CSV table of C-alpha atoms and ligand atoms in Angstrom, one decimal:
chain,number,residue,atom,x,y,z
G,1,UNK,CA,223.0,-178.5,133.0
G,2,UNK,CA,221.4,-176.1,131.3
G,3,UNK,CA,223.2,-173.0,132.2
G,4,UNK,CA,227.2,-172.3,131.7
G,5,UNK,CA,228.9,-169.8,133.2
G,6,UNK,CA,232.6,-168.6,132.2
G,7,UNK,CA,233.4,-170.6,135.6
G,8,UNK,CA,231.9,-173.7,134.5
G,9,UNK,CA,233.3,-173.6,130.8
G,10,UNK,CA,237.0,-173.4,132.6
G,11,UNK,CA,236.4,-176.1,134.5
G,12,UNK,CA,234.9,-178.3,132.2
G,13,UNK,CA,238.2,-177.4,129.9
G,14,UNK,CA,240.4,-177.5,132.9
G,15,UNK,CA,242.1,-174.4,132.8
G,16,UNK,CA,241.4,-171.3,135.1
G,17,UNK,CA,238.7,-169.1,134.9
G,18,UNK,CA,241.1,-166.2,135.0
G,19,UNK,CA,242.6,-167.5,131.7
G,20,UNK,CA,238.7,-167.7,130.2
G,21,UNK,CA,238.2,-164.2,131.3
G,22,UNK,CA,241.5,-163.1,129.8
G,23,UNK,CA,240.8,-164.6,126.3
G,24,UNK,CA,237.2,-163.2,126.9
G,25,UNK,CA,238.4,-159.7,126.8
G,26,UNK,CA,241.0,-160.2,124.1
G,27,UNK,CA,237.7,-161.0,122.1
G,28,UNK,CA,236.1,-158.3,123.4
G,29,UNK,CA,233.6,-159.7,125.5
G,30,UNK,CA,233.6,-158.4,129.3
G,31,UNK,CA,232.4,-161.3,131.4
G,32,UNK,CA,232.3,-162.1,135.3
G,33,UNK,CA,233.1,-165.6,136.7
G,34,UNK,CA,229.6,-166.4,137.0
G,35,UNK,CA,227.8,-164.7,134.2
G,36,UNK,CA,225.8,-166.9,131.4
G,37,UNK,CA,227.5,-167.5,128.6
G,38,UNK,CA,225.1,-167.9,125.3
G,39,UNK,CA,226.1,-170.7,122.7
G,40,UNK,CA,228.2,-168.6,120.0
G,41,UNK,CA,230.0,-167.1,123.1
G,42,UNK,CA,230.7,-170.6,124.4
G,43,UNK,CA,231.8,-172.1,121.0
G,44,UNK,CA,234.4,-168.9,120.4
G,45,UNK,CA,235.8,-169.0,123.7
G,46,UNK,CA,236.1,-173.2,123.4
G,47,UNK,CA,237.6,-173.0,120.0
G,48,UNK,CA,240.1,-170.7,121.5
G,49,UNK,CA,241.2,-173.3,124.1
G,50,UNK,CA,241.3,-176.1,121.2
G,51,UNK,CA,237.9,-177.7,122.2
G,52,UNK,CA,234.9,-177.8,120.0
G,53,UNK,CA,231.5,-178.0,121.5
G,54,UNK,CA,228.9,-180.5,120.8
G,55,UNK,CA,225.2,-178.7,121.7
G,56,UNK,CA,222.9,-181.5,122.9
G,57,UNK,CA,219.7,-180.2,122.1
G,58,UNK,CA,217.2,-180.7,125.2
G,59,UNK,CA,213.8,-182.6,125.5
G,60,UNK,CA,211.8,-179.8,124.8
G,61,UNK,CA,213.8,-179.0,121.4
G,62,UNK,CA,213.5,-182.9,120.9
G,63,UNK,CA,209.9,-182.7,120.9
G,64,UNK,CA,209.6,-179.8,118.4
G,65,UNK,CA,211.8,-181.3,116.2
G,66,UNK,CA,209.7,-184.3,116.3
G,67,UNK,CA,206.6,-182.0,115.2
G,68,UNK,CA,208.2,-181.4,112.2
G,69,UNK,CA,209.6,-185.0,111.1
G,70,UNK,CA,206.0,-186.3,110.2
G,71,UNK,CA,205.6,-187.7,107.0
G,72,UNK,CA,202.9,-185.6,105.1
G,73,UNK,CA,201.0,-188.4,104.4
G,74,UNK,CA,200.2,-188.8,108.1
G,75,UNK,CA,199.0,-185.6,108.7
G,76,UNK,CA,195.1,-184.8,109.0
G,77,UNK,CA,193.6,-181.8,109.7
G,78,UNK,CA,193.4,-180.1,113.1
G,79,UNK,CA,191.2,-177.5,114.7
G,80,UNK,CA,192.2,-174.4,115.5
G,81,UNK,CA,193.3,-173.2,118.6
G,82,UNK,CA,192.2,-169.8,119.7
G,83,UNK,CA,192.9,-167.2,122.4
G,84,UNK,CA,190.4,-164.3,122.8
G,85,UNK,CA,192.0,-161.3,124.2
G,86,UNK,CA,191.0,-157.7,124.7
G,87,UNK,CA,190.4,-154.9,127.2
G,88,UNK,CA,188.8,-155.7,130.7
G,89,UNK,CA,185.4,-155.5,130.8
G,90,UNK,CA,184.7,-155.6,126.8
G,91,UNK,CA,183.7,-159.1,127.0
G,92,UNK,CA,186.2,-161.9,127.0
G,93,UNK,CA,184.7,-164.0,129.8
G,94,UNK,CA,181.2,-163.4,128.5
G,95,UNK,CA,182.2,-164.5,125.0
G,96,UNK,CA,184.3,-167.7,125.8
G,97,UNK,CA,181.4,-168.7,128.3
G,98,UNK,CA,178.9,-168.4,125.9
G,99,UNK,CA,180.4,-170.0,123.2
G,100,UNK,CA,181.2,-173.0,125.4
G,101,UNK,CA,177.9,-173.1,127.1
G,102,UNK,CA,175.8,-172.5,123.7
G,103,UNK,CA,177.7,-175.9,121.6
G,104,UNK,CA,176.9,-178.5,124.0
G,105,UNK,CA,175.6,-181.0,121.8
G,106,UNK,CA,172.8,-183.5,123.2
G,107,UNK,CA,174.8,-186.3,124.0
G,108,UNK,CA,177.0,-183.9,126.0
G,109,UNK,CA,174.2,-182.9,128.5
G,110,UNK,CA,174.7,-183.9,132.0
G,111,UNK,CA,178.2,-182.9,132.8
G,112,UNK,CA,178.9,-179.8,134.7
G,113,UNK,CA,180.9,-177.2,133.1
G,114,UNK,CA,184.4,-176.7,135.0
G,115,UNK,CA,187.0,-174.0,134.7
G,116,UNK,CA,190.2,-176.0,133.2
G,117,UNK,CA,191.4,-173.4,131.2
G,118,UNK,CA,190.5,-174.5,128.0
G,119,UNK,CA,187.9,-176.1,125.8
G,120,UNK,CA,186.6,-177.7,122.6
G,121,UNK,CA,183.5,-177.2,120.7
G,122,UNK,CA,181.5,-178.1,117.8
G,123,UNK,CA,180.3,-175.3,115.9
G,124,UNK,CA,176.9,-175.4,114.1
G,125,UNK,CA,178.6,-176.6,110.7
G,126,UNK,CA,179.8,-179.4,112.9
G,127,UNK,CA,183.9,-178.5,112.6
G,128,UNK,CA,185.5,-178.2,116.2
G,129,UNK,CA,187.4,-175.3,117.7
G,130,UNK,CA,189.6,-175.3,120.5
G,131,UNK,CA,189.7,-171.9,123.2
G,132,UNK,CA,192.5,-171.6,125.5
G,133,UNK,CA,190.6,-169.6,128.3
G,134,UNK,CA,193.4,-167.6,129.9
G,135,UNK,CA,193.0,-164.9,132.2
G,136,UNK,CA,193.5,-161.9,129.8
G,137,UNK,CA,196.5,-161.7,127.8
G,138,UNK,CA,199.1,-162.2,130.6
G,139,UNK,CA,199.0,-165.9,130.4
G,140,UNK,CA,199.1,-165.6,126.6
G,141,UNK,CA,202.5,-163.2,127.0
G,142,UNK,CA,203.9,-165.7,129.8
G,143,UNK,CA,203.6,-168.6,127.6
G,144,UNK,CA,205.0,-166.8,124.8
G,145,UNK,CA,207.9,-165.9,126.9
G,146,UNK,CA,208.5,-169.4,127.6
G,147,UNK,CA,208.5,-170.2,124.1
G,148,UNK,CA,205.0,-172.1,123.9
G,149,UNK,CA,203.0,-171.4,120.5
G,150,UNK,CA,199.8,-172.4,121.0
G,151,UNK,CA,197.6,-170.2,119.9
G,152,UNK,CA,196.8,-170.3,115.7
G,153,UNK,CA,194.2,-167.4,115.7
G,154,UNK,CA,193.5,-164.5,118.1
G,155,UNK,CA,190.3,-162.7,118.6
G,156,UNK,CA,190.5,-159.2,120.0
G,157,UNK,CA,187.2,-158.1,121.4
G,158,UNK,CA,186.2,-154.4,121.7
G,159,UNK,CA,183.0,-153.1,123.2
G,160,UNK,CA,181.0,-151.4,120.5
G,161,UNK,CA,179.6,-149.1,123.0
G,162,UNK,CA,183.1,-148.2,124.3
G,163,UNK,CA,186.7,-147.4,122.4
G,164,UNK,CA,189.7,-149.1,121.4
G,165,UNK,CA,191.4,-149.0,124.8
G,166,UNK,CA,195.2,-149.3,126.2
G,167,UNK,CA,195.1,-153.1,126.8
G,168,UNK,CA,193.0,-153.7,123.2
G,169,UNK,CA,196.3,-152.4,121.8
G,170,UNK,CA,198.2,-154.4,123.6
G,171,UNK,CA,196.6,-157.3,122.7
G,172,UNK,CA,197.2,-156.3,118.9
G,173,UNK,CA,200.7,-155.7,119.7
G,174,UNK,CA,201.1,-159.3,121.4
G,175,UNK,CA,199.3,-161.0,118.6
G,176,UNK,CA,201.1,-159.0,115.9
G,177,UNK,CA,204.4,-159.6,117.5
G,178,UNK,CA,203.5,-163.5,117.7
G,179,UNK,CA,202.7,-163.7,114.2
G,180,UNK,CA,199.1,-164.8,114.9
G,181,UNK,CA,196.4,-163.9,112.7
G,182,UNK,CA,193.8,-161.5,114.4
G,183,UNK,CA,189.7,-161.4,113.9
G,184,UNK,CA,187.8,-158.6,115.6
G,185,UNK,CA,184.9,-159.0,117.3
G,186,UNK,CA,182.8,-156.0,118.0
G,187,UNK,CA,180.9,-157.3,121.1
G,188,UNK,CA,177.8,-155.8,123.0
G,189,UNK,CA,176.1,-155.0,119.8
G,190,UNK,CA,172.6,-155.3,121.7
G,191,UNK,CA,173.4,-152.2,123.7
G,192,UNK,CA,171.8,-149.1,122.4
G,193,UNK,CA,174.7,-147.2,123.2
G,194,UNK,CA,176.8,-149.9,120.5
G,195,UNK,CA,178.6,-147.8,118.0
G,196,UNK,CA,180.6,-150.2,116.2
G,197,UNK,CA,181.9,-147.8,113.1
G,198,UNK,CA,183.7,-145.5,115.7
G,199,UNK,CA,185.3,-148.6,116.7
G,200,UNK,CA,186.4,-149.7,113.3
G,201,UNK,CA,187.9,-146.1,112.8
G,202,UNK,CA,189.5,-146.3,115.7
G,203,UNK,CA,191.1,-149.8,114.6
G,204,UNK,CA,192.0,-148.3,111.3
G,205,UNK,CA,194.0,-145.8,112.8
G,206,UNK,CA,196.0,-148.5,114.3
G,207,UNK,CA,196.4,-150.0,110.9
G,208,UNK,CA,194.0,-152.7,111.6
G,209,UNK,CA,191.6,-152.1,108.5
G,210,UNK,CA,188.7,-154.1,108.7
G,211,UNK,CA,187.3,-156.1,105.3
G,212,UNK,CA,183.7,-154.5,105.2
G,213,UNK,CA,186.3,-151.2,104.2
G,214,UNK,CA,188.8,-152.9,102.2
G,215,UNK,CA,191.1,-154.0,104.5
G,216,UNK,CA,192.3,-157.6,105.7
G,217,UNK,CA,191.2,-157.7,108.8
G,218,UNK,CA,187.9,-160.3,109.5
G,219,UNK,CA,185.4,-158.7,111.7
G,220,UNK,CA,182.2,-159.6,113.5
G,221,UNK,CA,179.4,-157.7,115.4
G,222,UNK,CA,178.6,-160.0,118.1
G,223,UNK,CA,176.8,-159.8,121.4
G,224,UNK,CA,177.7,-162.2,124.5
G,225,UNK,CA,174.2,-161.4,125.8
G,226,UNK,CA,171.9,-162.7,123.1
G,227,UNK,CA,174.5,-164.8,121.2
G,228,UNK,CA,173.9,-162.5,118.0
G,229,UNK,CA,176.7,-163.2,115.5
G,230,UNK,CA,178.6,-165.8,117.7
G,231,UNK,CA,177.9,-168.6,115.0
G,232,UNK,CA,179.2,-166.1,112.2
G,233,UNK,CA,182.4,-165.2,114.4
G,234,UNK,CA,183.1,-169.1,114.8
G,235,UNK,CA,182.8,-169.4,111.0
G,236,UNK,CA,185.0,-166.5,110.2
G,237,UNK,CA,187.5,-168.5,112.7
G,238,UNK,CA,187.5,-171.6,110.7
G,239,UNK,CA,188.1,-169.5,107.6
G,240,UNK,CA,191.1,-168.3,108.8
G,241,UNK,CA,191.9,-171.6,110.3
G,242,UNK,CA,191.7,-173.0,106.6
G,243,UNK,CA,194.5,-170.5,105.2
G,244,UNK,CA,197.0,-172.0,107.9
G,245,UNK,CA,196.2,-175.4,106.7
G,246,UNK,CA,196.6,-176.7,110.5
G,247,UNK,CA,197.5,-180.3,110.6
G,248,UNK,CA,198.9,-182.9,113.0
G,249,UNK,CA,199.6,-186.8,113.3
G,250,UNK,CA,197.3,-188.5,115.8
G,251,UNK,CA,199.2,-191.6,115.4
G,252,UNK,CA,202.1,-190.8,117.0
G,253,UNK,CA,203.5,-190.3,120.8
G,254,UNK,CA,201.4,-187.1,122.4
G,255,UNK,CA,203.3,-184.0,122.6
G,256,UNK,CA,201.8,-180.5,123.7
G,257,UNK,CA,201.7,-177.7,126.2
G,258,UNK,CA,200.9,-177.3,129.6
G,259,UNK,CA,198.0,-174.7,130.3
G,260,UNK,CA,197.6,-174.4,133.6
G,261,UNK,CA,198.3,-176.9,136.8
G,262,UNK,CA,197.8,-177.0,140.7
G,263,UNK,CA,197.1,-178.9,143.6
G,264,UNK,CA,193.8,-180.2,144.2
G,265,UNK,CA,193.2,-181.2,147.6
G,266,UNK,CA,190.9,-184.4,146.5
G,267,UNK,CA,193.1,-185.3,143.6
G,268,UNK,CA,196.4,-184.6,143.9
G,269,UNK,CA,198.0,-182.6,141.0
G,270,UNK,CA,195.6,-181.6,137.9
G,271,UNK,CA,197.5,-180.2,134.9
G,272,UNK,CA,195.4,-179.3,132.1
G,273,UNK,CA,197.4,-180.2,128.9
G,274,UNK,CA,196.7,-179.2,125.2
G,275,UNK,CA,197.7,-182.0,123.0
G,276,UNK,CA,199.2,-180.5,119.9
G,277,UNK,CA,199.9,-183.4,117.8
G,278,UNK,CA,199.6,-187.5,118.9
G,279,UNK,CA,197.4,-189.0,120.9
G,280,UNK,CA,197.6,-188.9,124.9
G,281,UNK,CA,196.2,-192.1,126.4
G,282,UNK,CA,195.6,-193.3,130.0
G,283,UNK,CA,198.6,-195.1,131.1
G,284,UNK,CA,201.3,-192.7,129.1
G,285,UNK,CA,204.3,-191.7,130.9
G,286,UNK,CA,204.1,-188.2,130.3
G,287,UNK,CA,207.0,-185.6,131.3
G,288,UNK,CA,206.2,-181.9,131.7
G,289,UNK,CA,208.8,-179.3,132.7
G,290,UNK,CA,210.3,-180.5,135.6
G,291,UNK,CA,207.6,-183.0,136.5
G,292,UNK,CA,206.7,-186.4,135.1
G,293,UNK,CA,204.2,-189.4,135.8
G,294,UNK,CA,201.9,-191.8,134.2
G,295,UNK,CA,198.5,-191.1,133.0
G,296,UNK,CA,196.0,-192.0,136.0
G,297,UNK,CA,192.9,-190.3,134.4
G,298,UNK,CA,191.9,-188.0,131.9
G,299,UNK,CA,188.7,-185.5,132.1
G,300,UNK,CA,187.4,-183.0,129.6
G,301,UNK,CA,185.8,-179.6,130.4
G,302,UNK,CA,182.7,-181.4,131.5
G,303,UNK,CA,184.6,-183.5,133.7
G,304,UNK,CA,183.5,-186.5,132.1
G,305,UNK,CA,186.2,-189.3,131.3
G,306,UNK,CA,188.3,-189.3,128.3
G,307,UNK,CA,190.7,-192.4,127.3
G,308,UNK,CA,192.6,-190.7,125.1
G,309,UNK,CA,192.9,-187.3,123.5
G,310,UNK,CA,193.7,-186.4,119.9
G,311,UNK,CA,195.6,-183.2,118.4
G,312,UNK,CA,194.2,-179.9,119.9
G,313,UNK,CA,192.3,-181.4,122.5
G,314,UNK,CA,192.7,-180.1,125.7
G,315,UNK,CA,192.5,-182.4,128.7
G,316,UNK,CA,192.6,-182.2,132.5
G,317,UNK,CA,195.3,-184.8,133.4
G,318,UNK,CA,196.0,-186.4,137.0
G,319,UNK,CA,198.9,-188.5,137.6
G,320,UNK,CA,201.9,-186.1,137.3
G,321,UNK,CA,204.4,-185.5,140.6
G,322,UNK,CA,203.7,-181.7,140.9
G,323,UNK,CA,202.6,-178.9,139.0
G,324,UNK,CA,204.4,-177.8,136.0
G,325,UNK,CA,204.5,-174.4,134.8
G,326,UNK,CA,202.2,-172.7,132.4
G,327,UNK,CA,203.9,-173.1,129.0
G,328,UNK,CA,206.1,-175.8,130.0
G,329,UNK,CA,206.0,-178.5,126.9
G,330,UNK,CA,205.0,-182.3,127.7
G,331,UNK,CA,205.6,-185.0,125.9
G,332,UNK,CA,205.3,-188.8,126.2
G,333,UNK,CA,208.5,-191.1,127.0
G,334,UNK,CA,208.9,-195.0,126.6
G,335,UNK,CA,210.5,-195.3,129.6
G,336,UNK,CA,209.4,-194.4,133.4
G,337,UNK,CA,212.9,-194.1,134.8
G,338,UNK,CA,214.2,-191.7,132.0
G,339,UNK,CA,211.2,-189.3,132.6
G,340,UNK,CA,212.0,-189.4,136.2
G,341,UNK,CA,215.7,-188.6,135.7
G,342,UNK,CA,214.9,-185.5,133.2
G,343,UNK,CA,212.5,-184.6,135.5
G,344,UNK,CA,214.3,-184.9,138.5
G,345,UNK,CA,217.5,-182.8,136.7
G,346,UNK,CA,215.3,-180.4,135.7
G,347,UNK,CA,214.1,-179.9,139.1
G,348,UNK,CA,217.5,-179.9,140.1
G,349,UNK,CA,218.5,-177.2,137.9
G,350,UNK,CA,215.5,-174.8,138.7
G,351,UNK,CA,216.2,-175.4,142.1
G,352,UNK,CA,219.6,-173.9,141.5
G,353,UNK,CA,218.6,-171.1,139.6
G,354,UNK,CA,215.5,-170.4,140.5
G,355,UNK,CA,216.5,-166.6,139.8
G,356,UNK,CA,218.0,-167.1,136.3
G,357,UNK,CA,216.2,-167.0,133.1
G,358,UNK,CA,215.7,-170.5,131.6
G,359,UNK,CA,218.1,-171.1,128.8
G,360,UNK,CA,217.1,-172.3,125.4
G,361,UNK,CA,220.2,-174.5,124.2
G,362,UNK,CA,221.6,-177.0,126.6
G,363,UNK,CA,225.1,-177.8,126.7
G,364,UNK,CA,225.2,-181.2,127.9
G,365,UNK,CA,228.6,-182.3,127.1
G,366,UNK,CA,232.0,-180.6,125.7
G,367,UNK,CA,233.9,-182.9,123.6
G,368,UNK,CA,238.2,-182.3,123.1
G,369,UNK,CA,238.7,-181.9,119.9
G,370,UNK,CA,241.5,-184.7,119.1
J,401,LIG,P1,185.9,-159.1,130.3
J,401,LIG,O1,186.6,-158.4,131.7
J,401,LIG,O2,186.4,-159.0,129.4
J,401,LIG,O3,186.0,-160.8,130.8
J,401,LIG,O4,184.6,-158.9,130.2
J,401,LIG,P2,182.9,-159.8,130.8
J,401,LIG,O5,183.1,-160.9,130.4
J,401,LIG,O6,183.3,-159.8,132.4
J,401,LIG,O7,182.1,-158.8,130.4
J,401,LIG,C1,182.2,-157.5,131.4
J,401,LIG,C2,180.6,-156.9,131.7
J,401,LIG,O8,180.0,-156.8,130.3
J,401,LIG,C3,179.5,-157.7,132.4
J,401,LIG,O9,179.1,-157.4,133.3
J,401,LIG,C4,179.0,-158.7,131.0
J,401,LIG,O10,177.8,-159.1,131.7
J,401,LIG,C5,178.8,-157.4,130.1
J,401,LIG,N1,179.0,-157.9,128.9
J,401,LIG,C6,179.7,-158.8,127.9
J,401,LIG,N2,179.2,-158.9,126.8
J,401,LIG,C7,178.2,-158.2,126.7
J,401,LIG,C8,177.2,-158.1,125.5
J,401,LIG,O11,177.3,-158.6,124.4
J,401,LIG,N3,176.1,-157.4,125.8
J,401,LIG,C9,175.7,-156.5,127.2
J,401,LIG,N4,174.8,-156.1,127.3
J,401,LIG,N5,176.6,-156.9,128.2
J,401,LIG,C10,177.5,-157.5,127.9
J,402,LIG,MG1,187.1,-161.8,132.3
């Protein structure tokens, strides 16, 4: 299970729950029978009863550990993953659309743009940048709340004919809380009323001092309408990314994060997945949150079929048996049976605790001391 209450712990240790609660009170912890116990509390209480605890990490955490496991020589540079945030109407969607549509190479022509929540573009300098096209920062926050760390760089958009607004501040706070570097895009610079200095001043008041004014934040005047400054903005993103030394091993089973997923009438469950390390291939067995399946087909944001997808590549994936949640981790498993079992265990846990928050550490086993 992914959740242990005082009651569960008592039955695992074969003692009465009243004894567990009594011990808790002696230790200064006041718990009710069905209250969730955290890892520390479980360890302390079990110790009082002469048990030691083995915490078996969940698949998600194993996946994260795998991320760190790669040998240095196996790591290669990967594209930065960027989220655009800012106040409503300051131009997030327009910027994303402009970047997506302007960076179509001739070989890509013909495909019809689909909204899949993420896309990858080639810049004029021939490098790649991946954009998460999530609606506002709700998705960013939701993913972060689920422990998903997908964004490498945040672009904060501020309309130069407007001001720093509540959602601008909120977006800055979110990015800072996540420890993600910020680049400022001063948008709508084509407008006669644009006054970027006023916005720089307001940002300075929030301790966001741009480089031009001696600060550490890169900023760029842009227009999502005319395209002015957008290439420079992308180059600044790449500069920021260079400092981060983003790397991944493409020669391993894929691990990544679910960006969005839904049931499509004609095609079944369609999930947008961001591969973060490794290479995802058609035919792979994928475990994503409480769902699993064999990858039937993958397409990019232009609906073109892909056989495989490497690090920092978003794909639209067909073949899962349900819709995982945004922010769920996915990984490739060797055995379909194992994937099915883990997925069904997770679904059951979710059903039982649909109202409770997810627990990070999985208690799979309590081993009796001696
Ligand atoms: P969002 O709410 O942040 O996604 O903002 P939108 O992209 O929907 O833009 C809001 C409005 O501003 C739309 O009417 C856009 O056409 C307009 N807009 C966005 N960027 C620019 C720009 O650079 N110049 C001008 N003139 N209008 C823009
Ligand atoms: Mg929008």
